Amino acid sequence: AGHAGLQREASTGVPAFIRKDAAAGASRTLALSYDGDRVGWVLLEDDYLHLGDGERGLAFGGSTEAAALAGAVAQRLAAGTADEQILPDLQRLGVGSLWVTGATGEQLVAISNAPGLGVGASDEQGANWTVPGSGRLVLVVDGQRSKLDPAAPLPAGPPGRVLVVAEPAPAVSVAGRPLERVPDAAGAPTFAVPPEGGVIERSLGAGFPWWTLLQGLGLLALLTLAAPAADTSTAARGRTPRRARRGQP
């Protein structure tokens, strides 16, 4: 089929229920905006800092590595070429929600076919999917990932728990005691958690100059994507937003 250009854009019309989770600092939102064969993307956090927006601040501390990863994730989702790595990459970015506007039914089916995404929903404004086990603070117990509310104390629990932090160069303490860094989980900073729990405090590393980030994103804007093909498998249709399953854009 044709080619779709990938570009970074500001976000509009993100629903309140998605904004609430991001504003609380619990997760980030990856927004894709389709305009024909062109796809814009933006990574949002907190009171909607935009990754690469020098006037409003930088998501993910302005990390150039995060910018490249977010662009690559957006490219694979828009092209319908996402594989088993897409979920770990979204989790590494702390993305809890995927918000898509302007997509056709065929394009929504292609995104729904991405392995690991939660069940989607859509209305006249757009479509959204949840990202299971993803957030800016994730507690891992016996391999099970749970997103934490950053404003709530860490509950007590069994030994062997770890905290995965989707932030650049973080230092983390619980109940005033610095946590020990352990081997990273899927490329994300990871810390051993004490059984007694307590209040979580984070100190984040310095970001990068916004002009440096924009240079990297300028290269991403030159990428082209193969237009996604529809997937008619039962698994893909099960994850497709309800209106898309009826053939509506």
PDB file of C-alpha atoms in Angstrom:
ATOM      1  CA  ALA A   1       0.000   0.000   0.000  1.00  0.00           C
ATOM      2  CA  GLY A   2       1.213   3.548   0.518  1.00  0.00           C
ATOM      3  CA  HIS A   3       3.574   5.118   3.021  1.00  0.00           C
ATOM      4  CA  ALA A   4       2.764   6.979   6.220  1.00  0.00           C
ATOM      5  CA  GLY A   5       4.994   9.702   7.615  1.00  0.00           C
ATOM      6  CA  LEU A   6       5.695   9.715  11.353  1.00  0.00           C
ATOM      7  CA  GLN A   7       5.870  13.087  13.065  1.00  0.00           C
ATOM      8  CA  ARG A   8       5.766  14.520  16.589  1.00  0.00           C
ATOM      9  CA  GLU A   9       2.700  16.604  17.423  1.00  0.00           C
ATOM     10  CA  ALA A  10       0.933  18.299  20.320  1.00  0.00           C
ATOM     11  CA  SER A  11      -1.999  16.354  21.749  1.00  0.00           C
ATOM     12  CA  THR A  12      -5.618  17.420  21.786  1.00  0.00           C
ATOM     13  CA  GLY A  13      -8.816  15.949  23.163  1.00  0.00           C
ATOM     14  CA  VAL A  14      -7.352  13.358  25.523  1.00  0.00           C
ATOM     15  CA  PRO A  15     -10.247  12.084  27.701  1.00  0.00           C
ATOM     16  CA  ALA A  16     -10.508  13.108  31.357  1.00  0.00           C
ATOM     17  CA  PHE A  17     -10.150   9.555  32.682  1.00  0.00           C
ATOM     18  CA  ILE A  18      -6.776   9.239  30.932  1.00  0.00           C
ATOM     19  CA  ARG A  19      -5.661  12.723  31.966  1.00  0.00           C
ATOM     20  CA  LYS A  20      -6.477  11.935  35.603  1.00  0.00           C
ATOM     21  CA  ASP A  21      -4.059   9.005  35.759  1.00  0.00           C
ATOM     22  CA  ALA A  22      -1.276  10.998  34.081  1.00  0.00           C
ATOM     23  CA  ALA A  23      -1.871  14.108  36.215  1.00  0.00           C
ATOM     24  CA  ALA A  24      -1.477  11.996  39.359  1.00  0.00           C
ATOM     25  CA  GLY A  25       1.965  10.929  38.144  1.00  0.00           C
ATOM     26  CA  ALA A  26       0.959   7.268  38.009  1.00  0.00           C
ATOM     27  CA  SER A  27       1.659   6.708  34.302  1.00  0.00           C
ATOM     28  CA  ARG A  28       2.279   8.367  30.950  1.00  0.00           C
ATOM     29  CA  THR A  29       0.102   8.484  27.835  1.00  0.00           C
ATOM     30  CA  LEU A  30       1.273   7.779  24.300  1.00  0.00           C
ATOM     31  CA  ALA A  31      -1.030   9.612  21.875  1.00  0.00           C
ATOM     32  CA  LEU A  32      -1.138   8.849  18.139  1.00  0.00           C
ATOM     33  CA  SER A  33      -2.954  11.180  15.734  1.00  0.00           C
ATOM     34  CA  TYR A  34      -3.776   9.951  12.227  1.00  0.00           C
ATOM     35  CA  ASP A  35      -4.342  12.289   9.297  1.00  0.00           C
ATOM     36  CA  GLY A  36      -4.703  10.073   6.261  1.00  0.00           C
ATOM     37  CA  ASP A  37      -1.369   8.296   5.865  1.00  0.00           C
ATOM     38  CA  ARG A  38       0.459  10.628   8.246  1.00  0.00           C
ATOM     39  CA  VAL A  39       0.790   9.790  11.926  1.00  0.00           C
ATOM     40  CA  GLY A  40       1.755  12.224  14.675  1.00  0.00           C
ATOM     41  CA  TRP A  41       2.803  11.125  18.151  1.00  0.00           C
ATOM     42  CA  VAL A  42       3.460  12.652  21.563  1.00  0.00           C
ATOM     43  CA  LEU A  43       4.390  11.220  24.968  1.00  0.00           C
ATOM     44  CA  LEU A  44       2.549  12.935  27.835  1.00  0.00           C
ATOM     45  CA  GLU A  45       3.034  13.016  31.582  1.00  0.00           C
ATOM     46  CA  ASP A  46       1.886  14.902  34.717  1.00  0.00           C
ATOM     47  CA  ASP A  47       0.012  18.087  33.745  1.00  0.00           C
ATOM     48  CA  TYR A  48       0.798  17.148  30.172  1.00  0.00           C
ATOM     49  CA  LEU A  49       4.440  17.930  29.706  1.00  0.00           C
ATOM     50  CA  HIS A  50       5.247  17.043  26.116  1.00  0.00           C
ATOM     51  CA  LEU A  51       8.349  15.068  25.254  1.00  0.00           C
ATOM     52  CA  GLY A  52      10.311  17.585  23.188  1.00  0.00           C
ATOM     53  CA  ASP A  53       8.152  20.642  23.941  1.00  0.00           C
ATOM     54  CA  GLY A  54      10.635  23.273  25.131  1.00  0.00           C
ATOM     55  CA  GLU A  55       7.957  25.714  26.276  1.00  0.00           C
ATOM     56  CA  ARG A  56       5.934  23.385  28.487  1.00  0.00           C
ATOM     57  CA  GLY A  57       8.649  21.092  29.798  1.00  0.00           C
ATOM     58  CA  LEU A  58       9.900  17.656  28.957  1.00  0.00           C
ATOM     59  CA  ALA A  59       8.381  14.277  29.600  1.00  0.00           C
ATOM     60  CA  PHE A  60      10.761  11.646  30.943  1.00  0.00           C
ATOM     61  CA  GLY A  61      13.241  14.329  32.036  1.00  0.00           C
ATOM     62  CA  GLY A  62      14.074  15.127  28.415  1.00  0.00           C
ATOM     63  CA  SER A  63      15.895  11.836  27.948  1.00  0.00           C
ATOM     64  CA  THR A  64      17.093  11.391  24.371  1.00  0.00           C
ATOM     65  CA  GLU A  65      17.036   7.620  24.873  1.00  0.00           C
ATOM     66  CA  ALA A  66      13.370   7.794  25.880  1.00  0.00           C
ATOM     67  CA  ALA A  67      12.623  10.010  22.866  1.00  0.00           C
ATOM     68  CA  ALA A  68      14.142   7.465  20.506  1.00  0.00           C
ATOM     69  CA  LEU A  69      12.304   4.591  22.190  1.00  0.00           C
ATOM     70  CA  ALA A  70       8.959   6.440  22.133  1.00  0.00           C
ATOM     71  CA  GLY A  71       9.398   7.222  18.446  1.00  0.00           C
ATOM     72  CA  ALA A  72      10.253   3.609  17.657  1.00  0.00           C
ATOM     73  CA  VAL A  73       7.215   2.363  19.604  1.00  0.00           C
ATOM     74  CA  ALA A  74       4.942   4.822  17.776  1.00  0.00           C
ATOM     75  CA  GLN A  75       6.409   3.728  14.443  1.00  0.00           C
ATOM     76  CA  ARG A  76       5.776   0.029  15.100  1.00  0.00           C
ATOM     77  CA  LEU A  77       2.236   0.610  16.343  1.00  0.00           C
ATOM     78  CA  ALA A  78       1.312   2.849  13.406  1.00  0.00           C
ATOM     79  CA  ALA A  79       2.805   0.437  10.880  1.00  0.00           C
ATOM     80  CA  GLY A  80       1.119  -2.597  12.395  1.00  0.00           C
ATOM     81  CA  THR A  81       4.529  -4.255  12.899  1.00  0.00           C
ATOM     82  CA  ALA A  82       4.562  -4.433  16.707  1.00  0.00           C
ATOM     83  CA  ASP A  83       5.966  -7.689  18.095  1.00  0.00           C
ATOM     84  CA  GLU A  84       6.395  -9.208  21.555  1.00  0.00           C
ATOM     85  CA  GLN A  85       8.827  -6.412  22.478  1.00  0.00           C
ATOM     86  CA  ILE A  86       6.152  -3.701  22.260  1.00  0.00           C
ATOM     87  CA  LEU A  87       4.733  -4.367  25.742  1.00  0.00           C
ATOM     88  CA  PRO A  88       8.129  -4.279  27.528  1.00  0.00           C
ATOM     89  CA  ASP A  89       8.990  -1.087  25.635  1.00  0.00           C
ATOM     90  CA  LEU A  90       5.726   0.608  26.665  1.00  0.00           C
ATOM     91  CA  GLN A  91       6.328  -0.512  30.256  1.00  0.00           C
ATOM     92  CA  ARG A  92       9.864   0.865  30.150  1.00  0.00           C
ATOM     93  CA  LEU A  93       8.385   4.249  29.166  1.00  0.00           C
ATOM     94  CA  GLY A  94       5.794   4.050  31.950  1.00  0.00           C
ATOM     95  CA  VAL A  95       2.950   4.265  29.413  1.00  0.00           C
ATOM     96  CA  GLY A  96      -0.350   3.242  30.993  1.00  0.00           C
ATOM     97  CA  SER A  97      -2.646   4.323  28.147  1.00  0.00           C
ATOM     98  CA  LEU A  98      -2.515   4.486  24.376  1.00  0.00           C
ATOM     99  CA  TRP A  99      -4.830   7.154  22.885  1.00  0.00           C
ATOM    100  CA  VAL A 100      -5.507   7.196  19.126  1.00  0.00           C
ATOM    101  CA  THR A 101      -7.471   9.718  17.046  1.00  0.00           C
ATOM    102  CA  GLY A 102      -8.283   9.960  13.334  1.00  0.00           C
ATOM    103  CA  ALA A 103      -7.623   6.280  12.596  1.00  0.00           C
ATOM    104  CA  THR A 104      -9.702   4.154  10.257  1.00  0.00           C
ATOM    105  CA  GLY A 105     -11.173   0.833  11.312  1.00  0.00           C
ATOM    106  CA  GLU A 106      -8.370  -0.947   9.464  1.00  0.00           C
ATOM    107  CA  GLN A 107      -5.723   1.085  11.298  1.00  0.00           C
ATOM    108  CA  LEU A 108      -7.376   0.395  14.658  1.00  0.00           C
ATOM    109  CA  VAL A 109      -7.362  -3.338  13.951  1.00  0.00           C
ATOM    110  CA  ALA A 110      -3.636  -3.136  13.149  1.00  0.00           C
ATOM    111  CA  ILE A 111      -2.938  -1.476  16.524  1.00  0.00           C
ATOM    112  CA  SER A 112      -5.161  -3.982  18.326  1.00  0.00           C
ATOM    113  CA  ASN A 113      -3.021  -6.773  16.935  1.00  0.00           C
ATOM    114  CA  ALA A 114      -0.036  -5.527  18.983  1.00  0.00           C
ATOM    115  CA  PRO A 115       0.811  -8.317  21.468  1.00  0.00           C
ATOM    116  CA  GLY A 116       0.083  -7.538  25.101  1.00  0.00           C
ATOM    117  CA  LEU A 117      -2.240  -4.542  24.788  1.00  0.00           C
ATOM    118  CA  GLY A 118      -5.367  -4.550  26.926  1.00  0.00           C
ATOM    119  CA  VAL A 119      -8.876  -4.595  25.479  1.00  0.00           C
ATOM    120  CA  GLY A 120      -9.630  -1.378  23.594  1.00  0.00           C
ATOM    121  CA  ALA A 121     -12.631   0.923  23.618  1.00  0.00           C
ATOM    122  CA  SER A 122     -13.641   3.748  21.290  1.00  0.00           C
ATOM    123  CA  ASP A 123     -16.178   6.507  20.724  1.00  0.00           C
ATOM    124  CA  GLU A 124     -16.547   9.418  18.324  1.00  0.00           C
ATOM    125  CA  GLN A 125     -13.507  11.152  19.870  1.00  0.00           C
ATOM    126  CA  GLY A 126     -10.978   8.356  19.523  1.00  0.00           C
ATOM    127  CA  ALA A 127      -9.836   4.959  20.767  1.00  0.00           C
ATOM    128  CA  ASN A 128      -7.825   3.898  23.774  1.00  0.00           C
ATOM    129  CA  TRP A 129      -6.035   0.819  25.048  1.00  0.00           C
ATOM    130  CA  THR A 130      -4.600   0.141  28.486  1.00  0.00           C
ATOM    131  CA  VAL A 131      -1.065  -1.175  28.908  1.00  0.00           C
ATOM    132  CA  PRO A 132      -1.092  -3.968  31.515  1.00  0.00           C
ATOM    133  CA  GLY A 133       1.439  -3.810  34.337  1.00  0.00           C
ATOM    134  CA  SER A 134       2.747  -0.411  33.273  1.00  0.00           C
ATOM    135  CA  GLY A 135       3.304   2.783  35.237  1.00  0.00           C
ATOM    136  CA  ARG A 136       5.981   5.148  36.446  1.00  0.00           C
ATOM    137  CA  LEU A 137       6.257   3.169  39.707  1.00  0.00           C
ATOM    138  CA  VAL A 138       5.648  -0.576  39.402  1.00  0.00           C
ATOM    139  CA  LEU A 139       5.922  -3.108  42.218  1.00  0.00           C
ATOM    140  CA  VAL A 140       6.979  -6.593  41.125  1.00  0.00           C
ATOM    141  CA  VAL A 141       6.107  -9.518  43.387  1.00  0.00           C
ATOM    142  CA  ASP A 142       6.830 -13.059  42.185  1.00  0.00           C
ATOM    143  CA  GLY A 143       6.934 -11.779  38.606  1.00  0.00           C
ATOM    144  CA  GLN A 144       3.572  -9.981  38.836  1.00  0.00           C
ATOM    145  CA  ARG A 145       3.630  -6.249  38.026  1.00  0.00           C
ATOM    146  CA  SER A 146       1.334  -3.760  39.828  1.00  0.00           C
ATOM    147  CA  LYS A 147       1.193  -0.017  39.125  1.00  0.00           C
ATOM    148  CA  LEU A 148       1.536   2.100  42.268  1.00  0.00           C
ATOM    149  CA  ASP A 149      -0.043   5.396  43.206  1.00  0.00           C
ATOM    150  CA  PRO A 150       2.980   7.664  43.828  1.00  0.00           C
ATOM    151  CA  ALA A 151       1.048   9.551  46.507  1.00  0.00           C
ATOM    152  CA  ALA A 152       0.222   6.408  48.509  1.00  0.00           C
ATOM    153  CA  PRO A 153       2.593   4.629  50.917  1.00  0.00           C
ATOM    154  CA  LEU A 154       4.161   1.408  49.727  1.00  0.00           C
ATOM    155  CA  PRO A 155       2.343  -1.432  51.529  1.00  0.00           C
ATOM    156  CA  ALA A 156       4.214  -3.961  53.618  1.00  0.00           C
ATOM    157  CA  GLY A 157       4.851  -7.275  51.942  1.00  0.00           C
ATOM    158  CA  PRO A 158       7.081 -10.316  51.583  1.00  0.00           C
ATOM    159  CA  PRO A 159      10.835 -10.084  51.050  1.00  0.00           C
ATOM    160  CA  GLY A 160      12.130 -10.266  47.489  1.00  0.00           C
ATOM    161  CA  ARG A 161       9.918  -7.510  46.091  1.00  0.00           C
ATOM    162  CA  VAL A 162      11.406  -4.974  43.673  1.00  0.00           C
ATOM    163  CA  LEU A 163      10.338  -1.522  42.542  1.00  0.00           C
ATOM    164  CA  VAL A 164      10.694  -0.671  38.833  1.00  0.00           C
ATOM    165  CA  VAL A 165      10.940   3.063  38.162  1.00  0.00           C
ATOM    166  CA  ALA A 166      10.212   4.467  34.682  1.00  0.00           C
ATOM    167  CA  GLU A 167      12.249   7.636  35.213  1.00  0.00           C
ATOM    168  CA  PRO A 168      15.696   8.861  34.111  1.00  0.00           C
ATOM    169  CA  ALA A 169      18.478   8.208  36.666  1.00  0.00           C
ATOM    170  CA  PRO A 170      16.245   8.005  39.751  1.00  0.00           C
ATOM    171  CA  ALA A 171      17.227   7.703  43.397  1.00  0.00           C
ATOM    172  CA  VAL A 172      14.462   6.182  45.521  1.00  0.00           C
ATOM    173  CA  SER A 173      13.856   5.897  49.247  1.00  0.00           C
ATOM    174  CA  VAL A 174      11.121   4.238  51.306  1.00  0.00           C
ATOM    175  CA  ALA A 175      10.347   5.487  54.818  1.00  0.00           C
ATOM    176  CA  GLY A 176      13.399   7.726  54.550  1.00  0.00           C
ATOM    177  CA  ARG A 177      15.809   4.895  53.738  1.00  0.00           C
ATOM    178  CA  PRO A 178      17.529   4.839  50.325  1.00  0.00           C
ATOM    179  CA  LEU A 179      16.752   1.710  48.310  1.00  0.00           C
ATOM    180  CA  GLU A 180      19.497  -0.497  46.953  1.00  0.00           C
ATOM    181  CA  ARG A 181      19.769  -0.581  43.163  1.00  0.00           C
ATOM    182  CA  VAL A 182      19.573  -4.096  41.737  1.00  0.00           C
ATOM    183  CA  PRO A 183      19.947  -5.336  38.136  1.00  0.00           C
ATOM    184  CA  ASP A 184      17.554  -3.480  35.842  1.00  0.00           C
ATOM    185  CA  ALA A 185      14.292  -5.109  34.820  1.00  0.00           C
ATOM    186  CA  ALA A 186      13.911  -4.902  31.017  1.00  0.00           C
ATOM    187  CA  GLY A 187      16.156  -1.837  30.861  1.00  0.00           C
ATOM    188  CA  ALA A 188      14.335   0.123  33.617  1.00  0.00           C
ATOM    189  CA  PRO A 189      15.935   1.174  36.938  1.00  0.00           C
ATOM    190  CA  THR A 190      15.043  -1.389  39.618  1.00  0.00           C
ATOM    191  CA  PHE A 191      15.364  -1.308  43.410  1.00  0.00           C
ATOM    192  CA  ALA A 192      15.053  -3.832  46.242  1.00  0.00           C
ATOM    193  CA  VAL A 193      12.045  -3.073  48.475  1.00  0.00           C
ATOM    194  CA  PRO A 194      12.009  -3.565  52.275  1.00  0.00           C
ATOM    195  CA  PRO A 195       9.245  -5.827  53.651  1.00  0.00           C
ATOM    196  CA  GLU A 196       7.871  -3.111  55.965  1.00  0.00           C
ATOM    197  CA  GLY A 197       7.034  -0.578  53.235  1.00  0.00           C
ATOM    198  CA  GLY A 198       6.472   3.137  53.832  1.00  0.00           C
ATOM    199  CA  VAL A 199       6.291   6.477  52.019  1.00  0.00           C
ATOM    200  CA  ILE A 200       8.050   6.496  48.621  1.00  0.00           C
ATOM    201  CA  GLU A 201      10.281   9.427  47.725  1.00  0.00           C
ATOM    202  CA  ARG A 202      11.972   9.898  44.351  1.00  0.00           C
ATOM    203  CA  SER A 203      14.848  12.139  43.318  1.00  0.00           C
ATOM    204  CA  LEU A 204      15.166  12.237  39.557  1.00  0.00           C
ATOM    205  CA  GLY A 205      18.293  12.777  37.521  1.00  0.00           C
ATOM    206  CA  ALA A 206      18.818  15.897  35.432  1.00  0.00           C
ATOM    207  CA  GLY A 207      17.314  15.950  31.959  1.00  0.00           C
ATOM    208  CA  PHE A 208      18.857  17.039  28.675  1.00  0.00           C
ATOM    209  CA  PRO A 209      18.641  20.470  27.002  1.00  0.00           C
ATOM    210  CA  TRP A 210      15.395  20.672  25.039  1.00  0.00           C
ATOM    211  CA  TRP A 211      17.181  21.708  21.857  1.00  0.00           C
ATOM    212  CA  THR A 212      19.231  18.505  21.982  1.00  0.00           C
ATOM    213  CA  LEU A 213      16.025  16.482  22.246  1.00  0.00           C
ATOM    214  CA  LEU A 214      14.413  18.326  19.364  1.00  0.00           C
ATOM    215  CA  GLN A 215      17.377  17.496  17.133  1.00  0.00           C
ATOM    216  CA  GLY A 216      16.822  13.797  17.811  1.00  0.00           C
ATOM    217  CA  LEU A 217      13.088  14.060  17.252  1.00  0.00           C
ATOM    218  CA  GLY A 218      13.679  15.932  14.011  1.00  0.00           C
ATOM    219  CA  LEU A 219      15.350  12.803  12.670  1.00  0.00           C
ATOM    220  CA  LEU A 220      12.390  10.680  13.769  1.00  0.00           C
ATOM    221  CA  ALA A 221      10.036  12.926  11.816  1.00  0.00           C
ATOM    222  CA  LEU A 222      11.762  11.830   8.590  1.00  0.00           C
ATOM    223  CA  LEU A 223      10.825   8.173   9.055  1.00  0.00           C
ATOM    224  CA  THR A 224       8.290   6.578   6.725  1.00  0.00           C
ATOM    225  CA  LEU A 225       5.987   3.729   7.602  1.00  0.00           C
ATOM    226  CA  ALA A 226       4.339   1.049   5.552  1.00  0.00           C
ATOM    227  CA  ALA A 227       0.572   1.425   5.822  1.00  0.00           C
ATOM    228  CA  PRO A 228      -0.801  -1.285   8.156  1.00  0.00           C
ATOM    229  CA  ALA A 229      -2.835  -4.152   6.806  1.00  0.00           C
ATOM    230  CA  ALA A 230      -5.972  -5.363   8.546  1.00  0.00           C
ATOM    231  CA  ASP A 231      -5.785  -8.507  10.697  1.00  0.00           C
ATOM    232  CA  THR A 232      -8.929 -10.601  10.761  1.00  0.00           C
ATOM    233  CA  SER A 233      -7.799 -13.104  13.390  1.00  0.00           C
ATOM    234  CA  THR A 234     -10.053 -13.754  16.359  1.00  0.00           C
ATOM    235  CA  ALA A 235      -7.375 -12.594  18.823  1.00  0.00           C
ATOM    236  CA  ALA A 236      -6.913  -9.283  17.048  1.00  0.00           C
ATOM    237  CA  ARG A 237     -10.650  -8.649  16.781  1.00  0.00           C
ATOM    238  CA  GLY A 238     -11.046  -9.387  20.478  1.00  0.00           C
ATOM    239  CA  ARG A 239      -8.740  -6.489  21.339  1.00  0.00           C
ATOM    240  CA  THR A 240     -10.136  -4.084  18.745  1.00  0.00           C
ATOM    241  CA  PRO A 241     -12.234  -1.162  20.056  1.00  0.00           C
ATOM    242  CA  ARG A 242     -15.925  -2.003  19.868  1.00  0.00           C
ATOM    243  CA  ARG A 243     -16.813   0.520  17.150  1.00  0.00           C
ATOM    244  CA  ALA A 244     -13.876  -0.657  15.051  1.00  0.00           C
ATOM    245  CA  ARG A 245     -15.216  -4.213  15.211  1.00  0.00           C
ATOM    246  CA  ARG A 246     -18.357  -2.903  13.546  1.00  0.00           C
ATOM    247  CA  GLY A 247     -16.256  -1.474  10.727  1.00  0.00           C
ATOM    248  CA  GLN A 248     -16.542   2.152  11.849  1.00  0.00           C
ATOM    249  CA  PRO A 249     -13.512   4.478  11.928  1.00  0.00           C
TER     250      PRO A 249
END
